Short mmCIF file of C-alpha atoms in Angstrom, two decimals:
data_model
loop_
_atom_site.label_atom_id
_atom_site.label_comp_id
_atom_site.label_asym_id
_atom_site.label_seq_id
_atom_site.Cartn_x
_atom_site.Cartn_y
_atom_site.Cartn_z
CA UNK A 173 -6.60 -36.72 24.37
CA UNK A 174 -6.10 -38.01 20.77
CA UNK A 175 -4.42 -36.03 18.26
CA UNK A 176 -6.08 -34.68 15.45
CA UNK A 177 -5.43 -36.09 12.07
CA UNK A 178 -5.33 -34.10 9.30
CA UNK A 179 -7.82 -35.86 6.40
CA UNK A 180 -7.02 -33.05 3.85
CA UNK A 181 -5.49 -35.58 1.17
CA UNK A 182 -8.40 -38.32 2.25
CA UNK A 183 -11.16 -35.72 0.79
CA UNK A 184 -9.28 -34.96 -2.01
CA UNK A 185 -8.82 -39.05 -2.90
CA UNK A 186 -12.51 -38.97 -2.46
CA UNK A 187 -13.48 -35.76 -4.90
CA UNK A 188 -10.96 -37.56 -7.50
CA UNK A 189 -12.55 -40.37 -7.41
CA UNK A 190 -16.46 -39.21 -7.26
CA UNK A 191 -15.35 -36.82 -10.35
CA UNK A 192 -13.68 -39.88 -12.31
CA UNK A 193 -16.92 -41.82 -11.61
CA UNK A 194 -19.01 -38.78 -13.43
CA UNK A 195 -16.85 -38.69 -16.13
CA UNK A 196 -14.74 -36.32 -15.80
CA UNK A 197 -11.83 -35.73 -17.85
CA UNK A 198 -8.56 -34.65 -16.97
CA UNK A 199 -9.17 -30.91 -17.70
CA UNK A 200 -12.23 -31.12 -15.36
CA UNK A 201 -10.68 -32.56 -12.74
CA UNK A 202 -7.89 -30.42 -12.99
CA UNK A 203 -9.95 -27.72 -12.08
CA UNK A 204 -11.80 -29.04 -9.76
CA UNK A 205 -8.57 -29.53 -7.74
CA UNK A 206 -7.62 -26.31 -8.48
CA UNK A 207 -10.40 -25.15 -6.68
CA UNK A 208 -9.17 -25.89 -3.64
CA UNK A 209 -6.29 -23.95 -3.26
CA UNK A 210 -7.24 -20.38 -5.37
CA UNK A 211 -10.14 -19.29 -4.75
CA UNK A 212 -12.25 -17.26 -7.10
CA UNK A 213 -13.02 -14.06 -5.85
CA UNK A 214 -16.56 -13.44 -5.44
CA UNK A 215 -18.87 -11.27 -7.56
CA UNK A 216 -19.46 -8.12 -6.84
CA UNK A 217 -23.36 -6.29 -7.00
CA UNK A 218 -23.68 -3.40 -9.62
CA UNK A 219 -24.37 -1.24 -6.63
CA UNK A 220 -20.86 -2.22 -4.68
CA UNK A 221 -18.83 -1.32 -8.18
CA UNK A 222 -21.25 1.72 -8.84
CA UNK A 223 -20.32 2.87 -4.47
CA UNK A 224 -16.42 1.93 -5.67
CA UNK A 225 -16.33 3.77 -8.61
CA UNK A 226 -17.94 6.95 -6.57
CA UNK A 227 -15.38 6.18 -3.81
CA UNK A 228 -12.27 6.59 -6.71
CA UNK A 229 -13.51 9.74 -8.13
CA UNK A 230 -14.08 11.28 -4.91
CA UNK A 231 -10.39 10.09 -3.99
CA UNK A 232 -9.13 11.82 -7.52
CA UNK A 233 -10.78 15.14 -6.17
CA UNK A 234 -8.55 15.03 -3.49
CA UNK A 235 -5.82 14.35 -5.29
CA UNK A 236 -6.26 16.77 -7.64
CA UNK A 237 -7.13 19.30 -4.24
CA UNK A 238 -3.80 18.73 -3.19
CA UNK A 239 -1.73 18.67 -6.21
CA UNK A 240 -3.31 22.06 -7.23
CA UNK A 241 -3.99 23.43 -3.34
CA UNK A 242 -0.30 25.74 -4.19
CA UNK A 243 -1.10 26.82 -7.94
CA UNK A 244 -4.90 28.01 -6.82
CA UNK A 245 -3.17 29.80 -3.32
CA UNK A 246 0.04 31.70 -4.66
CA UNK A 247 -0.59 34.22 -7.20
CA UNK A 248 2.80 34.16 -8.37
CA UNK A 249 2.99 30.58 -9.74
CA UNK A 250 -0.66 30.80 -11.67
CA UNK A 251 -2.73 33.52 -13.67
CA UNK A 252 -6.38 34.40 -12.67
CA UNK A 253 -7.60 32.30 -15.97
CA UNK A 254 -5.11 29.26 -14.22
CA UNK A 255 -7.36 29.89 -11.28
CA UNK A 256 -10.85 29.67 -12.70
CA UNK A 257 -9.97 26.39 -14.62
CA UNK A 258 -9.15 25.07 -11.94
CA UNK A 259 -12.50 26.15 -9.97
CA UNK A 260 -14.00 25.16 -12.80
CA UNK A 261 -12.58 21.25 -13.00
CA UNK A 262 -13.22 21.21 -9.06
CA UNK A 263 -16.33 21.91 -9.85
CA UNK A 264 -17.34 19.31 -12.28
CA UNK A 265 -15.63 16.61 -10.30
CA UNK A 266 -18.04 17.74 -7.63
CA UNK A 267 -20.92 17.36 -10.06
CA UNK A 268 -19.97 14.31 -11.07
CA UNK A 269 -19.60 12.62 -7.76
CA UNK A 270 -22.80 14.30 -6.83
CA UNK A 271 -24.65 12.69 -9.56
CA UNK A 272 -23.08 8.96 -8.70
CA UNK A 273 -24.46 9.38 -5.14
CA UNK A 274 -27.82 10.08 -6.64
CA UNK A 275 -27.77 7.20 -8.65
CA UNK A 276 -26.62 4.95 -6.00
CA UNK A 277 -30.06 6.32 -3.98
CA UNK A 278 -32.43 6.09 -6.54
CA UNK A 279 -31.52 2.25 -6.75
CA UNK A 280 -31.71 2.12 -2.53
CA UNK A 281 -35.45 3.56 -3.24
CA UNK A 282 -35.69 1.75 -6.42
CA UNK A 283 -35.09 -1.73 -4.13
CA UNK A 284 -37.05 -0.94 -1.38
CA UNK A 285 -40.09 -0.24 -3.89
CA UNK A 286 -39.93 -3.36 -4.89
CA UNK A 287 -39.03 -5.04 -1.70
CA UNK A 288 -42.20 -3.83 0.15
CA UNK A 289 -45.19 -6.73 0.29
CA UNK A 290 -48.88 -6.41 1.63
CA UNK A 291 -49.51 -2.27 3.35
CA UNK A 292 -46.21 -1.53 2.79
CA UNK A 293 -44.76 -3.60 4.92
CA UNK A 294 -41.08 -5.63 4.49
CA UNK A 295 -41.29 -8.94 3.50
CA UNK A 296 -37.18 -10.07 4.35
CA UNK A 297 -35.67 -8.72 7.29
CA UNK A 298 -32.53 -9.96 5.26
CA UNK A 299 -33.28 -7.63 2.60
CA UNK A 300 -34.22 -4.59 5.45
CA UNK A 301 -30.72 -5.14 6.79
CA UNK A 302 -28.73 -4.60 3.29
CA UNK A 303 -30.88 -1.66 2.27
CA UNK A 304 -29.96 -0.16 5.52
CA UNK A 305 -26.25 -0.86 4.62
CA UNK A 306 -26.74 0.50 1.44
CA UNK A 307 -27.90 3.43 3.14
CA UNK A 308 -25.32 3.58 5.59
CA UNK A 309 -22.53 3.52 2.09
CA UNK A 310 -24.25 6.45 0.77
CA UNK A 311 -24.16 8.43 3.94
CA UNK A 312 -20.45 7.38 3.88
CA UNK A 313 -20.11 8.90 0.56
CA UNK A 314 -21.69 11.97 0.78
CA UNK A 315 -19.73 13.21 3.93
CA UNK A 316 -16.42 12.36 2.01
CA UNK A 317 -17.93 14.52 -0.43
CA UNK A 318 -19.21 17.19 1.61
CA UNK A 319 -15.06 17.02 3.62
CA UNK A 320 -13.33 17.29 -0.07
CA UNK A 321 -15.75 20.32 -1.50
CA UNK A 322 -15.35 22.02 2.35
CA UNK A 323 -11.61 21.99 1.91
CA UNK A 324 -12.01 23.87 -1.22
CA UNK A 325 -14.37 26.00 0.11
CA UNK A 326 -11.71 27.09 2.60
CA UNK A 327 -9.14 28.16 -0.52
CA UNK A 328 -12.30 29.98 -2.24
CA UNK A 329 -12.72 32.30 0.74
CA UNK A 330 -9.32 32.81 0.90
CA UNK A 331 -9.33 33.27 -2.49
CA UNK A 332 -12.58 35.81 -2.68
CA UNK A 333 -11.17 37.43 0.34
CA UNK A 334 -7.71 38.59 -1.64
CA UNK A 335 -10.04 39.41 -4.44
CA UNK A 336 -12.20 41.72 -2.49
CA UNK A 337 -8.61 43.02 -0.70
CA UNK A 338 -7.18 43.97 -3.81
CA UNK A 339 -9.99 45.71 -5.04
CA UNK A 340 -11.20 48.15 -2.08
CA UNK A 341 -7.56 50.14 -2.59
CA UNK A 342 -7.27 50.38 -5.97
CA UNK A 343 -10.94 51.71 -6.16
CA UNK A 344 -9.99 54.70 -2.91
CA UNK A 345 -6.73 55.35 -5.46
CA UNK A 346 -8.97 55.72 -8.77
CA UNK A 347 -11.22 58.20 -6.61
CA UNK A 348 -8.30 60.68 -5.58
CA UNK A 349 -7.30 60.39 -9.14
CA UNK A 350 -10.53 61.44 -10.10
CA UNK A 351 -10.42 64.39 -7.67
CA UNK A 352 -7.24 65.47 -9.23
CA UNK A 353 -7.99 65.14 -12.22
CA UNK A 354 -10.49 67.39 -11.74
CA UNK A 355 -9.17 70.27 -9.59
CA UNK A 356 -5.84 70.51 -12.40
CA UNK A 357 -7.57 71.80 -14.40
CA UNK A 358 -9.32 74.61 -12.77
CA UNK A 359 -6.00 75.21 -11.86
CA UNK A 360 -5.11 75.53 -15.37
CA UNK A 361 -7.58 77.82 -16.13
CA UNK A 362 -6.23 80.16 -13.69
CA UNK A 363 -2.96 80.53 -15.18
CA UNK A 364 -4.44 80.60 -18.40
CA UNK A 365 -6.17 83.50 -17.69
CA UNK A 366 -3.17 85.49 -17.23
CA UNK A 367 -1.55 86.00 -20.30
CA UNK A 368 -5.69 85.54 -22.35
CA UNK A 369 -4.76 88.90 -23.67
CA UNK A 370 -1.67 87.43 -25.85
CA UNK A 371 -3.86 84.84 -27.27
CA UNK A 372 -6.66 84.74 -29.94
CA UNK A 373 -10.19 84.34 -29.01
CA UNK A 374 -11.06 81.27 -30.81
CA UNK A 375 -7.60 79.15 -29.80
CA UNK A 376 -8.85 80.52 -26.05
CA UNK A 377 -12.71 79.27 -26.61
CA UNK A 378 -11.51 76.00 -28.43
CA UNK A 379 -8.91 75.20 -25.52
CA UNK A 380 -11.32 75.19 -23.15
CA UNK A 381 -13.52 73.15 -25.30
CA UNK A 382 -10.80 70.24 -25.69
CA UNK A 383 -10.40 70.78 -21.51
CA UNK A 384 -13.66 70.29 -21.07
CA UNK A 385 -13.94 67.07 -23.27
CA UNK A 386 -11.10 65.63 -21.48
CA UNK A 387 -12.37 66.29 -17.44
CA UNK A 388 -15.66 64.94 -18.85
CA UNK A 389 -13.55 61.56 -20.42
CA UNK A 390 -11.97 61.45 -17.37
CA UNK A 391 -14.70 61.55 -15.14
CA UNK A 392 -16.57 59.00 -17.42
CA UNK A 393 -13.76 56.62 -17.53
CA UNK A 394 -13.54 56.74 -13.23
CA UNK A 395 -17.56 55.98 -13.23
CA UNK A 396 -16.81 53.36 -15.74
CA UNK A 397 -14.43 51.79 -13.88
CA UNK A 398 -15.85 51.97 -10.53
CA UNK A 399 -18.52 50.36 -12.06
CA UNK A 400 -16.88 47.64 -13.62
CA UNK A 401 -15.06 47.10 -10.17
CA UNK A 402 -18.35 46.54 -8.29
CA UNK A 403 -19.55 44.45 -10.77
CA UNK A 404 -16.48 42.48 -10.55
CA UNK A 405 -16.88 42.51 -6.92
CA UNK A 406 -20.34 41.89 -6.67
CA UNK A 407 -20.12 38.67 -9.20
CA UNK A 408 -16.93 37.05 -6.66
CA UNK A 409 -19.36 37.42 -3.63
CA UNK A 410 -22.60 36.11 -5.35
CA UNK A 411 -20.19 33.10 -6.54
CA UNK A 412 -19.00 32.37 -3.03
CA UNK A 413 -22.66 32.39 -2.07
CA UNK A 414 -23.67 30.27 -4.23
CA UNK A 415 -20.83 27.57 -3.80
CA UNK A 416 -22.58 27.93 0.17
CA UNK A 417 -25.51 27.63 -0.47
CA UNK A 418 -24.56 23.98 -2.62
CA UNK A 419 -22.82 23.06 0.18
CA UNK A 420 -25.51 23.16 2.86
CA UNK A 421 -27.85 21.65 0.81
CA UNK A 422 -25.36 18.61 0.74
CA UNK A 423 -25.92 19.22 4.14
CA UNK A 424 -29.51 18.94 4.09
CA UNK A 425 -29.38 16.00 2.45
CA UNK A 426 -27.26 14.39 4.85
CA UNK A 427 -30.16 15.44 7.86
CA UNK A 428 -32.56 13.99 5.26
CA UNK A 429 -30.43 10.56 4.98
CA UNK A 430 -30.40 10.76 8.89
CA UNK A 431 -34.01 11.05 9.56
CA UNK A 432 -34.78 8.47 6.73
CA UNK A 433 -32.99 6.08 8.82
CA UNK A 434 -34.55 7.10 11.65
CA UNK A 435 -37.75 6.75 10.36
CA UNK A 436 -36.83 3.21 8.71
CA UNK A 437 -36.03 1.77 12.60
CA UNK A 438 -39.16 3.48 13.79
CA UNK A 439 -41.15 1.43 11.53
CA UNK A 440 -39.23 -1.75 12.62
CA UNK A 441 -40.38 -0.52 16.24
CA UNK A 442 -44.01 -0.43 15.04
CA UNK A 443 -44.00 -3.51 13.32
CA UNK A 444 -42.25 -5.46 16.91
CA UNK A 445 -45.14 -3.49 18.26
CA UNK A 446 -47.58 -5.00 16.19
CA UNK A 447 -46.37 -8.87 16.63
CA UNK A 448 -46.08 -8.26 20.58
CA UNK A 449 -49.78 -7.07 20.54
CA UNK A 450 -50.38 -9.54 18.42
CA UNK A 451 -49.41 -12.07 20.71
CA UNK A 452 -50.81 -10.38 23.73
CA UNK A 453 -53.86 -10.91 22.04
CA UNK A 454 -53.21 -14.88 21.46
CA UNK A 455 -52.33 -15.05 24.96
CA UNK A 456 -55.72 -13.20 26.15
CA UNK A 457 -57.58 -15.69 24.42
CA UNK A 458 -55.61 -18.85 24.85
CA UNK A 459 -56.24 -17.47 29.32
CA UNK A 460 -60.12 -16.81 28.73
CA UNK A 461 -60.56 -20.26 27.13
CA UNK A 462 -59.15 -22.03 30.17
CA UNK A 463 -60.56 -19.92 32.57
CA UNK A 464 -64.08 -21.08 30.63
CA UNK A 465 -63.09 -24.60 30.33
CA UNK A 466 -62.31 -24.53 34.31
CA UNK A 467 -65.29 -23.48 35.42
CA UNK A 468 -67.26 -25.41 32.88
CA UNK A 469 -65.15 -28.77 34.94
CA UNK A 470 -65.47 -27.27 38.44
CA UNK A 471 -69.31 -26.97 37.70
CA UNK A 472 -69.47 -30.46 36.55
CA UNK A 473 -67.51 -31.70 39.17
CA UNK A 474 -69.73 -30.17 41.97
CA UNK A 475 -72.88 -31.51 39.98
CA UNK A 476 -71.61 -34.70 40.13
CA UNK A 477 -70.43 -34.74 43.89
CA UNK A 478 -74.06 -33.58 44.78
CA UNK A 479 -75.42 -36.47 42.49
CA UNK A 480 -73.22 -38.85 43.86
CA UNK A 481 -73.96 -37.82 47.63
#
């Protein structure tokens, strides 16, 4: 068997000299050669930098998740202010990512507007085949969205849940204060009453006046609080319920993405459909013509025979 020979330098005698024949300068030629060994990179679409771009900022999220996953869990190395800043910028980058995806699938729809021909119907199976990979990168995308904001939903409950902890016992204690506070002084009164006779009538009348502004402060102030508590309470679980209810409607819209592409290979099943009837029907007349043409000859030929006998 003959060895290969390697014609490398042969092709490159022959670009040289089909360039010098154009006129090509130095520079040009130069650069042509060039070509050869680096390579330029090729161009990427608007909608592979716009996917990229979506892909970075989701990997900053979890970055940022798991630079700050300590500060947001120990409440001894950050304030509660600390805290919601942190929720907050979580937040945002979660917006933000959000809003990329839906960019990057109002171009996919944008596309296959315009992609569509006669009833709706793809023109390119070329073209069928990248949206469906474009489809395919934003499904991608949204569940490495929806696995970033779930981690964080994790620290949240925890989060809520120490809340809610911290709250139930300090609200029991502020209720046997208030009990306290309000059988001293009855008790007070008693032993008051002894020694009434060594005491004016008006300093009597306007101590219990001052005693009975203070129970009723008191007994404000423990309403007041245990109001502001539930309030407090009430505002951390309608919070965590609505970071939930975000998250399954990322959800949704990842069944949605599903059953979009389930309905895009459902119409490639219809449209196979329609050529294979199509050509069932070809087929159906291509079979009646020659059964038509055969007896049309088998009629002739027995005319003839009797004709001929």
């Amino acid at each position: 068997m003959a060895r290969a020979r390697d014609r490398t330098e042969d092709f490159k005698d022959a670009v040289r000299h089909s360039a010098r024949s154009l006129g090509y300068d130095e520079a040009k030629l130069a650069s042509v050669m060039a070509s050869f060994i680096i390579h330029k990179p090729p161009q990427r679409s608007p909608f592979s930098k716009a996917a990229l771009k979506t892909l970075e900022s989701i990997g900053e999220l979890e970055e940022f998740l798991s630079k700050h996953r300590k500060d947001y869990m120990d409440l001894h190395r950050t304030t509660e202010k600390e805290r919601d800043s942190i929720e907050h910028e979580v937040s945002v980058f979660v917006k933000t990512c959000q809003e990329q995806i839906d960019v990057l699938k109002n171009s996919i729809n944008q596309e296959e507007e315009t992609s569509k021909g006669w009833l709706g119907i793809t023109t390119s199976k070329a073209n069928a085949d990248t949206i469906a990979h474009k489809h395919g990168v934003v499904l991608i995308l949204s569940e490495k969205l929806h696995s970033v904001s779930a981690q964080f939903d994790k620290l949240r409950a925890v989060r809520f849940q120490e809340a809610i902890n911290r709250a139930m016992p300090r609200r029991k204690l502020n209720r046997l204060t208030k009990k306290d506070s309000i059988e001293t002084p009855k008790s007070d009164d008693v032993e008051l009453g002894e020694p009434s006779e060594l005491h004016n009538e008006p300093l009597r009348v306007q101590q219990q006046l001052l005693d009975d502004e203070t129970r009723a402060l008191q007994v404000e102030l423990s309403n007041l609080l245990d109001t502001v508590q539930e309030t407090e309470t009430k505002m951390v679980e309608m919070s965590a319920l609505n970071h939930l209810v975000s998250t399954h409607v990322l959800q949704q819209a990842q069944q949605i993405e599903h059953l979009y592409e389930q309905a895009v290979e459902a119409t490639k099943n219809v449209e196979l459909g329609n050529k294979e009837l199509s050509q069932a029907i070809q087929r159906n007349s291509s079979s009646r013509t020659f059964l038509i043409l055969f007896l049309f000859v088998l009629t002739f030929s027995v005319l003839f025979l009797d004709w001929y006998s």
